[in-house]
C-alpha angles and dihedrals in degrees: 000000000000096000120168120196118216102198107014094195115143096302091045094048108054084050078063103045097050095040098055094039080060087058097268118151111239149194126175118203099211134164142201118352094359092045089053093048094059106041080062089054101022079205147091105245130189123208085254087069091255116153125202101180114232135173119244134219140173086206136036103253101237101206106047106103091233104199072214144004114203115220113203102154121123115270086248085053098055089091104062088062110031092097085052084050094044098047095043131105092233114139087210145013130206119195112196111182140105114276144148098188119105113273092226091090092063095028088058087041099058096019135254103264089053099045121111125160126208145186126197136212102204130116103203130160137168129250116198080327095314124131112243111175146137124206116212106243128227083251083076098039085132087078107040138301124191115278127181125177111259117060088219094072095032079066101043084048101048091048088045084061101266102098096214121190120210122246126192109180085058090154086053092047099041087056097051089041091058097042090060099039092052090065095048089045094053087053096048092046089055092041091051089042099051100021089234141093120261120270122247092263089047098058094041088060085050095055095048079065097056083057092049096049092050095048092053091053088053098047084056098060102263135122123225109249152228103028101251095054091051087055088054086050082055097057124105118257088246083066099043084045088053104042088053098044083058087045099065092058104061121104093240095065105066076050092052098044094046088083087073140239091295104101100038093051087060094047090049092042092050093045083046090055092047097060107357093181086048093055115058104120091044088059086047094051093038102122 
């Protein structure tokens, strides 16, 4: 397959990696730092000193007919590059990245018949420009494994080494999902800024979040999904209060909230749009 990458960042990166490891050709449209940085490889590299060859570009070529591009960027990102999407030869075009808007916005911009949506299961970060990721496995699928929309590319994917599940209520899914990552963002936003975990009353606020997050995704005609996350939207606010309060504890969160308040202020704003009156303690917690 011809696949071409637009932000190859971790999670971009490690597509790449593992796609053109698998014998894809690849191209990764990159800018600044990072564009620099791989014109110099011309390579994804781990932090173990492994190499999968790419080539490297500052633009989406327009004319190459791309079997895929790849879209990583950061939902407040897409817009930079939908007229490149839009414009290009690609016979599809996959966008990965958290929302709650409505996909019809990207699905009208690169066509219907092109638009695929994805979600990835991957934790992934750079060390001095090296790849360090790890890919969840199908032996936790109980967890979450990548999806995307299109079993064609579930399957491309899986046999590249990132086992993908298809998911076909992706508009569903991406609300849920965002409705149980906010929470955890604006934990791991307190916990980055003061070095320390939330209080009681704090996570109790925050999981009063989680509820009302749930409760807007099903006021808008959605079910929570997948299964296990609707279980976690059933549990009494004592648990939630709980399971954040550890939360807050662990190692991974001062990380995590070290990137910063921008995603989950999109994801608030957008889930505030969509039912302004529903969402009042989402807007007093947004970071």
């Amino acid at each position: 397959m011809k696949i071409a990458i637009v932000g190859p960042g971790a999670i971009g990166s490690t597509f790449a990696f593992h796609l053109a490891r698998a014998g894809h050709d690849v191209t990764v449209v990159a800018r600044g730092a990072r564009l620099a940085w791989l014109e110099k490889e011309r390579a994804i590299v781990t932090t173990e000193e492994q190499r999968a060859p790419v080539e490297v570009s500052a633009t989406l070529d327009a004319i190459t007919p791309w079997d895929l591009v790849l879209v990583t960027v950061l939902e407040h990102q897409v817009d930079e590059v939908l007229p490149a999407l839009r414009h290009s030869a690609a016979k599809q075009v996959m966008f990965m990245f958290n929302t709650f808007a409505p996909l019809d916005r990207l699905r009208d911009a690169v066509g219907a018949h092109r638009f695929v949506f994805g979600f990835p299961a991957i934790f992934a970060e750079f060390k001095d420009g090296k790849l360090k990721a790890q890919v969840i496995p199908r032996s936790l699928a109980a967890l979450q494994l990548t999806i995307v929309t299109d079993p064609a590319w579930a399957e491309i994917f899986s046999k590249a080494g990132i086992p993908t599940d298809t998911q076909t209520e992706m508009h569903s899914w991406l609300r849920t999902h965002a409705a149980v990552v906010v929470p955890v963002m604006i934990t791991a936003t307190r916990v980055h800024e003061r070095g320390s975990g939330l209080s009681w009353k704090e996570s109790h606020e925050v999981a009063l979040g989680l509820a009302e997050g749930f409760a807007l995704v099903r006021s808008l005609g959605h079910l929570v999904t997948p299964s296990n996350v609707a279980v976690l939207g059933k549990l009494p606010a004592p648990l939630t209060t709980l399971g954040l309060w550890l939360l807050s504890r662990h190692p991974m969160m001062a990380s995590l909230g070290g990137k910063g308040p921008g995603e989950a202020r999109t994801l608030i704003d957008a889930m505030v749009a969509a039912a302004p009156a529903r969402s009042a303690r989402l807007q007093s917690l947004r970071p």
